[in-house]
PDB file of C-alpha atoms in Angstrom:
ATOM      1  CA  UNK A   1       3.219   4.879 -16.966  1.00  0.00           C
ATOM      2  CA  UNK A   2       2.309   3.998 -13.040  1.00  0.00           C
ATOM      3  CA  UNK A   3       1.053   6.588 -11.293  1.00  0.00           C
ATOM      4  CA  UNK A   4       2.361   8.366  -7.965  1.00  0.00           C
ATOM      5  CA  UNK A   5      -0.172   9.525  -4.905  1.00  0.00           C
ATOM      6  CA  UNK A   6       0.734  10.721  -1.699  1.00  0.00           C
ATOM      7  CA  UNK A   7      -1.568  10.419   1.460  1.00  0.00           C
ATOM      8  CA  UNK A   8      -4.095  13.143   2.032  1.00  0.00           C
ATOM      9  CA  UNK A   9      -6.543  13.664   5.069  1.00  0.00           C
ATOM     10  CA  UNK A  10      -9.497  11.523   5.415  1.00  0.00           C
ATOM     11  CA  UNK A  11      -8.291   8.884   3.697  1.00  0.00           C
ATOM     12  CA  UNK A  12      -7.836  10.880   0.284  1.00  0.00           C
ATOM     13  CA  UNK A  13      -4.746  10.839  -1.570  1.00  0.00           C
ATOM     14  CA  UNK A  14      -3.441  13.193  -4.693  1.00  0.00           C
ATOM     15  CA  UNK A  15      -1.444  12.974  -7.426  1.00  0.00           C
ATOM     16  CA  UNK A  16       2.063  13.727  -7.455  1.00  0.00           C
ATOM     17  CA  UNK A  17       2.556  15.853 -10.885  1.00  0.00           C
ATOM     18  CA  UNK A  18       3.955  15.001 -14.091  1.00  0.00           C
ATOM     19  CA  UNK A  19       7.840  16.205 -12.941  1.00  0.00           C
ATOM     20  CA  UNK A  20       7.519  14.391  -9.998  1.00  0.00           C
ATOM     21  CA  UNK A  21       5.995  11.208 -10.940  1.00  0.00           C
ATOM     22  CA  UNK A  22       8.864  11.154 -13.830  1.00  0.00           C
ATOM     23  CA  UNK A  23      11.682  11.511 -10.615  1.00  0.00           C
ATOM     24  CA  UNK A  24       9.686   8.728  -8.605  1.00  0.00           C
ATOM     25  CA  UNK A  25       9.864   6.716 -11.256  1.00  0.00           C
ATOM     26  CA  UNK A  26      13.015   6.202 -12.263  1.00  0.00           C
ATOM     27  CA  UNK A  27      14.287   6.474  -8.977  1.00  0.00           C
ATOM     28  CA  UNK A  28      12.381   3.292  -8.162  1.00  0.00           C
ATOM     29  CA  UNK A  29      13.254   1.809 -11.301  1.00  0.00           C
ATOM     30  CA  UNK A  30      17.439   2.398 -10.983  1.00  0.00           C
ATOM     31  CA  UNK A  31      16.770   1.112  -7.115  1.00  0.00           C
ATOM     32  CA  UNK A  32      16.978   4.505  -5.667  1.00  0.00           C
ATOM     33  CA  UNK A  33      15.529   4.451  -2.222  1.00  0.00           C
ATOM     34  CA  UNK A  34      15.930   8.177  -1.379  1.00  0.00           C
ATOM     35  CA  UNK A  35      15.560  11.342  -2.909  1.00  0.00           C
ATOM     36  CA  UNK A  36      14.298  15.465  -2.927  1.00  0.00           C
ATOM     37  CA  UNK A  37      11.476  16.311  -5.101  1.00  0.00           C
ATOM     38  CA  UNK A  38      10.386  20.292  -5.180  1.00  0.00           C
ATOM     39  CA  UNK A  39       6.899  20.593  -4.802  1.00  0.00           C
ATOM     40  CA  UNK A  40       3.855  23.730  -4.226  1.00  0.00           C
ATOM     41  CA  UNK A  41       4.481  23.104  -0.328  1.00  0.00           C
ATOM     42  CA  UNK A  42       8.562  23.097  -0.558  1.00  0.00           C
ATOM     43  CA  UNK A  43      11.323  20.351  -0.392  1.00  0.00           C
ATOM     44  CA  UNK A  44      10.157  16.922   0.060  1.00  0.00           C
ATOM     45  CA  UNK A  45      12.183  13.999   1.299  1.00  0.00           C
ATOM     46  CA  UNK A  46      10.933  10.819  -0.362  1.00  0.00           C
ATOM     47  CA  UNK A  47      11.791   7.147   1.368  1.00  0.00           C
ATOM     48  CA  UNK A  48      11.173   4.643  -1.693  1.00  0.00           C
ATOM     49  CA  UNK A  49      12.409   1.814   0.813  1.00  0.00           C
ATOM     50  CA  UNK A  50       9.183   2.819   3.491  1.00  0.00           C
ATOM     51  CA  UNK A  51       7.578   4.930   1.313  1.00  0.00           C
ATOM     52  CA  UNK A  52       6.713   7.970   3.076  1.00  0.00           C
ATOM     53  CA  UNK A  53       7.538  11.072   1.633  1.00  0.00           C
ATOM     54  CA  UNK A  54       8.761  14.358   4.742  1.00  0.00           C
ATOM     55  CA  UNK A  55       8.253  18.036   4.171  1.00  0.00           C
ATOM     56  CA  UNK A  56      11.688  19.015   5.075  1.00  0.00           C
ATOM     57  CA  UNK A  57      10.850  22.357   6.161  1.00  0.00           C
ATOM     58  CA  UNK A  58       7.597  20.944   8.571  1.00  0.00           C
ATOM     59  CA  UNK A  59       8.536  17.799   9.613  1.00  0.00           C
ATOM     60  CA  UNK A  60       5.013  15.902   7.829  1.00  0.00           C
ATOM     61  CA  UNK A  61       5.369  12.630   7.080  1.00  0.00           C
ATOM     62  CA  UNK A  62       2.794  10.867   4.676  1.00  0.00           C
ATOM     63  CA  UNK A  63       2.648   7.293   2.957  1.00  0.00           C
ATOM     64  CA  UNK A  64       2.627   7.356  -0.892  1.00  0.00           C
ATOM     65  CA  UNK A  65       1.664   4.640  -3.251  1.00  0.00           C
ATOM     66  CA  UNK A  66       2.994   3.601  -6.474  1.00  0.00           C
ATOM     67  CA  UNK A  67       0.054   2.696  -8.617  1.00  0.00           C
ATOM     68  CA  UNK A  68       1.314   0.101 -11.646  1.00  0.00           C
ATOM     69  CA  UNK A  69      -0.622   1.185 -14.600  1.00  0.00           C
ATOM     70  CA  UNK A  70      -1.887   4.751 -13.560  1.00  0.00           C
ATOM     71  CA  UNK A  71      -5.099   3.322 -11.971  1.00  0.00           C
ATOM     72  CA  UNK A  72      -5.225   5.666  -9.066  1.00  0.00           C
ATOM     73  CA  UNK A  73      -8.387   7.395  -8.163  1.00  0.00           C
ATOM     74  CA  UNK A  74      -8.880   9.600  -4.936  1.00  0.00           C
ATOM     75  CA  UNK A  75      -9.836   8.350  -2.363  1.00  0.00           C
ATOM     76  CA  UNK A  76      -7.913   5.275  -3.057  1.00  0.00           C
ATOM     77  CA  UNK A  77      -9.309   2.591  -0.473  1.00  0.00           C
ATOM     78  CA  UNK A  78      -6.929  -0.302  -0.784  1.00  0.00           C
ATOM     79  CA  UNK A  79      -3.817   0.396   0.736  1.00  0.00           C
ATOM     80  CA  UNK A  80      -2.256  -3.300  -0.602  1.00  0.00           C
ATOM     81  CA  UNK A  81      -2.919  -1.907  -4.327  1.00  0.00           C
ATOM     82  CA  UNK A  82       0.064  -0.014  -4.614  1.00  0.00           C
ATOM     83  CA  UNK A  83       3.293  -1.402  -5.996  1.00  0.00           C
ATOM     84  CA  UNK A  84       6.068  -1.644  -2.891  1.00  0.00           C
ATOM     85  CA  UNK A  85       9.393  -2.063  -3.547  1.00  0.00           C
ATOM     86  CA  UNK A  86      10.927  -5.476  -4.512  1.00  0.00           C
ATOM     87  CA  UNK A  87      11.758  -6.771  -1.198  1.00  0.00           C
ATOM     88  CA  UNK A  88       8.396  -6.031   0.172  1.00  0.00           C
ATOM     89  CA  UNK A  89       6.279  -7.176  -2.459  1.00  0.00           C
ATOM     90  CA  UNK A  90       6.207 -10.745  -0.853  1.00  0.00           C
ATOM     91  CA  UNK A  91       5.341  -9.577   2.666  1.00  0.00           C
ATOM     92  CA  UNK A  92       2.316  -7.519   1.197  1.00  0.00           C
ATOM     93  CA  UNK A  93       0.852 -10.060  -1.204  1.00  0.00           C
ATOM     94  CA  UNK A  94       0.216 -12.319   2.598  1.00  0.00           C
ATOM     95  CA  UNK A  95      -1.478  -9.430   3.812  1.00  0.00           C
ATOM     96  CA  UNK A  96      -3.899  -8.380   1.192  1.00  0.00           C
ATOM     97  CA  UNK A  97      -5.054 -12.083   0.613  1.00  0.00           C
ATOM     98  CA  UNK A  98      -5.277 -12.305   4.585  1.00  0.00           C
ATOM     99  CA  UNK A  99      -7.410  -9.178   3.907  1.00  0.00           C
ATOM    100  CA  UNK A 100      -9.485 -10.384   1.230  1.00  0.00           C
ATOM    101  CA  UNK A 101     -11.297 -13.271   2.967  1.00  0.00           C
ATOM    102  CA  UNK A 102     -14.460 -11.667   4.269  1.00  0.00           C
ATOM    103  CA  UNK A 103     -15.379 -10.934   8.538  1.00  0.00           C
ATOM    104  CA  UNK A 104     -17.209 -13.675  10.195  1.00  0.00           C
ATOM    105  CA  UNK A 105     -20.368 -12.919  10.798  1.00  0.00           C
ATOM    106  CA  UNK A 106     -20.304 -10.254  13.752  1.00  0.00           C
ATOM    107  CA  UNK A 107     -17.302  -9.711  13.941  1.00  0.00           C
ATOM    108  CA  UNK A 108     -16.475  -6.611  11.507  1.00  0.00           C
ATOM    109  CA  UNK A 109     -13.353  -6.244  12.631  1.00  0.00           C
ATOM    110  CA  UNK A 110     -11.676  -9.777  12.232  1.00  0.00           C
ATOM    111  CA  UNK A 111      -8.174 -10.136  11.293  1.00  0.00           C
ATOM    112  CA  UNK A 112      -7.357  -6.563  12.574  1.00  0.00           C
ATOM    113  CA  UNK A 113      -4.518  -6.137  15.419  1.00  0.00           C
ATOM    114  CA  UNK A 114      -4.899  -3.083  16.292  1.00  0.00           C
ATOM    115  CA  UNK A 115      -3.325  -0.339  18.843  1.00  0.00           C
ATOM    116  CA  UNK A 116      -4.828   2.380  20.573  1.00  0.00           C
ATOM    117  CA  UNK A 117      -3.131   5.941  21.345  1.00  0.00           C
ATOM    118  CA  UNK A 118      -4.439   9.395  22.237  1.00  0.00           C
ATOM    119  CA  UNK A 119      -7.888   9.831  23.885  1.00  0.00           C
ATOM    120  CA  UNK A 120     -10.809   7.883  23.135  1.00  0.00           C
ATOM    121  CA  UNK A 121     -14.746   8.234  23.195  1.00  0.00           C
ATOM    122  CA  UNK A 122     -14.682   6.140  25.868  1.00  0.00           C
ATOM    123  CA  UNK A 123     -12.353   4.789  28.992  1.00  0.00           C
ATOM    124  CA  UNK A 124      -9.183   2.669  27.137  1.00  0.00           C
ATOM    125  CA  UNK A 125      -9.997  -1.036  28.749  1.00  0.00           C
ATOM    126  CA  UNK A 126     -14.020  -0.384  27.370  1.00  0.00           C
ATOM    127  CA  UNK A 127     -12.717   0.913  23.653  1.00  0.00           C
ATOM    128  CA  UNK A 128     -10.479  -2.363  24.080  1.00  0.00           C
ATOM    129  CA  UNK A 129     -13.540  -4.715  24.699  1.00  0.00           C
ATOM    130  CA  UNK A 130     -15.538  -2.676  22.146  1.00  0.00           C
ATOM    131  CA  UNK A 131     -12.781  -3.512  19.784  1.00  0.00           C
ATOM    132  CA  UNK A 132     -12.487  -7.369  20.751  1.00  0.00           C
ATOM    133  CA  UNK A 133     -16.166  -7.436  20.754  1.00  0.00           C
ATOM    134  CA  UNK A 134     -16.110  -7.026  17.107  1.00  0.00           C
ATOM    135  CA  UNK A 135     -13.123  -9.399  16.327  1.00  0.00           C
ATOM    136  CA  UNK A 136     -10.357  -7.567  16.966  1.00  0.00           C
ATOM    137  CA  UNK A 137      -7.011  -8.366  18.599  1.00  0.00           C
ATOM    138  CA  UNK A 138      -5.971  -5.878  20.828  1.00  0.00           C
ATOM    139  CA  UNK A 139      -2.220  -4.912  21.467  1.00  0.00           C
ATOM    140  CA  UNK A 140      -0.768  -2.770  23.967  1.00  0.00           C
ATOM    141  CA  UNK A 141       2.081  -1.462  21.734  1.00  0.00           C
ATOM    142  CA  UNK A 142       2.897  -0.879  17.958  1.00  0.00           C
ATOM    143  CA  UNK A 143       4.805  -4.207  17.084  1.00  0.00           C
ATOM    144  CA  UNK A 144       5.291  -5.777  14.008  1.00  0.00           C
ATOM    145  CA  UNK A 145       1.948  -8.100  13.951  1.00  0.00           C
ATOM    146  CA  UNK A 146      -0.317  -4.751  14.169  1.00  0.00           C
ATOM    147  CA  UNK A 147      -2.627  -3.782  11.386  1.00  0.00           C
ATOM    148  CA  UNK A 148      -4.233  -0.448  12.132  1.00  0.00           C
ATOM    149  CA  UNK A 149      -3.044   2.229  14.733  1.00  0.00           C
ATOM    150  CA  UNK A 150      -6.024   3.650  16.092  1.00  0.00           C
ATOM    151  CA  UNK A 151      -5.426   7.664  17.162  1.00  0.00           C
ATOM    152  CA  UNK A 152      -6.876  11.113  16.978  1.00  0.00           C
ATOM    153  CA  UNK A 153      -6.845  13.378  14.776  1.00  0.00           C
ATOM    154  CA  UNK A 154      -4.822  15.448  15.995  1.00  0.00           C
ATOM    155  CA  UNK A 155      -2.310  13.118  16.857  1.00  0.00           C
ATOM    156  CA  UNK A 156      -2.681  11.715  13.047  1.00  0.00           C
ATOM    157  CA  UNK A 157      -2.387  15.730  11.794  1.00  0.00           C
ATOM    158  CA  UNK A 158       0.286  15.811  14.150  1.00  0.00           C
ATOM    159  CA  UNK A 159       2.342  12.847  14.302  1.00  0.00           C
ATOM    160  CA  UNK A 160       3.833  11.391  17.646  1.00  0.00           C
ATOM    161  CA  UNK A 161       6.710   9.355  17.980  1.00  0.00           C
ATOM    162  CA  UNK A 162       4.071   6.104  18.122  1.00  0.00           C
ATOM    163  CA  UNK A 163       1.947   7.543  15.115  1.00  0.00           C
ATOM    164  CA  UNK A 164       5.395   8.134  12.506  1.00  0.00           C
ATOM    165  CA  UNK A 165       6.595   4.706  13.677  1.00  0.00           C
ATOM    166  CA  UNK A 166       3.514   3.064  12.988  1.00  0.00           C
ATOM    167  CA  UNK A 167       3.712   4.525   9.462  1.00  0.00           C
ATOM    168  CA  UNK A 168       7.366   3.316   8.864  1.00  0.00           C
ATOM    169  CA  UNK A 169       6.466  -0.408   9.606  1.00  0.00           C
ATOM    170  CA  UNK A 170       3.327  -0.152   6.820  1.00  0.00           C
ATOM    171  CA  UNK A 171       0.716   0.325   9.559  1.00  0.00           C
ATOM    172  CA  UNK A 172      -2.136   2.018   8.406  1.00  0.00           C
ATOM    173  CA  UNK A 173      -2.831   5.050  10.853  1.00  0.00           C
ATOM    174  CA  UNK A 174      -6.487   5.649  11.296  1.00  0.00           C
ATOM    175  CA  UNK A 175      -9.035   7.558  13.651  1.00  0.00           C
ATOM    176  CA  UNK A 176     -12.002   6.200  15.719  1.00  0.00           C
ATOM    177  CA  UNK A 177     -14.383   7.368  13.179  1.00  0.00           C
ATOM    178  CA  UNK A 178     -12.512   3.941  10.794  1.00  0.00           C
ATOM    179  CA  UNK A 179     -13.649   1.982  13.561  1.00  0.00           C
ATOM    180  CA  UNK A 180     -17.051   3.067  13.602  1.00  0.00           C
ATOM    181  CA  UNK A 181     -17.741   3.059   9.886  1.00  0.00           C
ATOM    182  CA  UNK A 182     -16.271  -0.704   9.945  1.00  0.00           C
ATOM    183  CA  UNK A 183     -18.870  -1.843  12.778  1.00  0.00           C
ATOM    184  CA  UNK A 184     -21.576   0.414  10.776  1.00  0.00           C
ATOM    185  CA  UNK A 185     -20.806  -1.262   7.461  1.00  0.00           C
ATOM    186  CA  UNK A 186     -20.655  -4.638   8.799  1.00  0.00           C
ATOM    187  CA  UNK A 187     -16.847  -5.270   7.731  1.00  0.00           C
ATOM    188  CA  UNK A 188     -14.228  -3.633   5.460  1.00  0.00           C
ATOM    189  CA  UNK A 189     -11.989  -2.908   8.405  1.00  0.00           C
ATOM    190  CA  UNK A 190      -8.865  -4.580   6.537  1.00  0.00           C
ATOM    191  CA  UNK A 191      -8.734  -2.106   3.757  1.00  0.00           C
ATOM    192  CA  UNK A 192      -9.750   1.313   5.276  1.00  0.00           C
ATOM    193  CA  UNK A 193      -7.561   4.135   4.924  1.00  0.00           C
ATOM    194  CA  UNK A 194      -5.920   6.709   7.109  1.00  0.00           C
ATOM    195  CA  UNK A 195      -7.843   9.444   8.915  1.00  0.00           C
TER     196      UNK A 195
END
């Protein structure tokens, strides 16, 4: 039977239990985009169609994954393994082989669009030419063409406006700290997870 995670901090998901996994999946297997699951925290309001899953009572919105087979492991580091629904399978299957092919050379961060919002290490306009520096494509808001949504924590603890509408197109939400392990590691950038 697949397995169901839900986002975590840090880039660390968990498991969704045995009760709830059962609910998820035959929701998604009848076509059900919506529905309440009970869990340790409260009510939760889970979005099969964007899947994101809201504590009703708090307002927290994570991403969750469906995970054919059960092959989850925390952390889980590639967001394009999980199993969307139908009409988006197409639309991720371009983006993890545009992900697959390896950086240039340099450029770490190659193939990445990414955002900026919140408060940086650094003035915005030098982050930006950090960022291009090391392949990326900078863009001044959240549109469809961007990859990663680069924040703070506490705006990423916290969601804005900018930060939940990033994660309802499929944009993966992550802190500086992504950025700097990408440059430090020489690449990855296209499969990193959330703060």
């Amino acid at each position: 039977m697949p397995e169901w995670i839900f986002e975590l901090k840090h880039g660390r998901w968990g498991t969704f239990d045995a009760e709830a996994t059962a609910r998820l999946e035959t929701a998604y297997g009848a076509g059900t985009m919506s529905l309440v699951i009970e869990g340790p925290g409260g009510s939760i309001s889970v979005d099969l169609d964007e899947m994101v899953q809201s504590n009703v009572a708090s307002g927290r919105v994570r991403r969750i994954k469906r995970m054919p087979g059960g092959t989850a492991v925390a952390p889980v580091p590639a967001p394009d393994a999980a199993d969307p629904p139908p009409a988006k399978r197409a639309k991720k299957a371009t983006a993890a082989a545009a992900a697959a092919a390896p950086p240039p050379p340099g450029k770490p961060l190659a193939g990445l669009v990414i955002c900026v919002s919140g408060t940086m290490s650094m003035v915005r306009k030098s982050f930006w030419e950090h960022l291009q520096t090391h392949g990326a494509v900078i863009s001044k808001t959240c549109g469809g063409n961007v990859t990663h949504l680069v924040t703070t924590e506490v705006e990423a603890d916290n969601p804005t406006r900018k930060v939940l509408g990033a994660i309802s197109k499929g944009t993966l939400v992550v802190t500086e700290d992504f950025v700097k392990d990408s440059i430090a590691a020489g690449g990855g950038g296209g499969g990193g997870g959330p703060p």
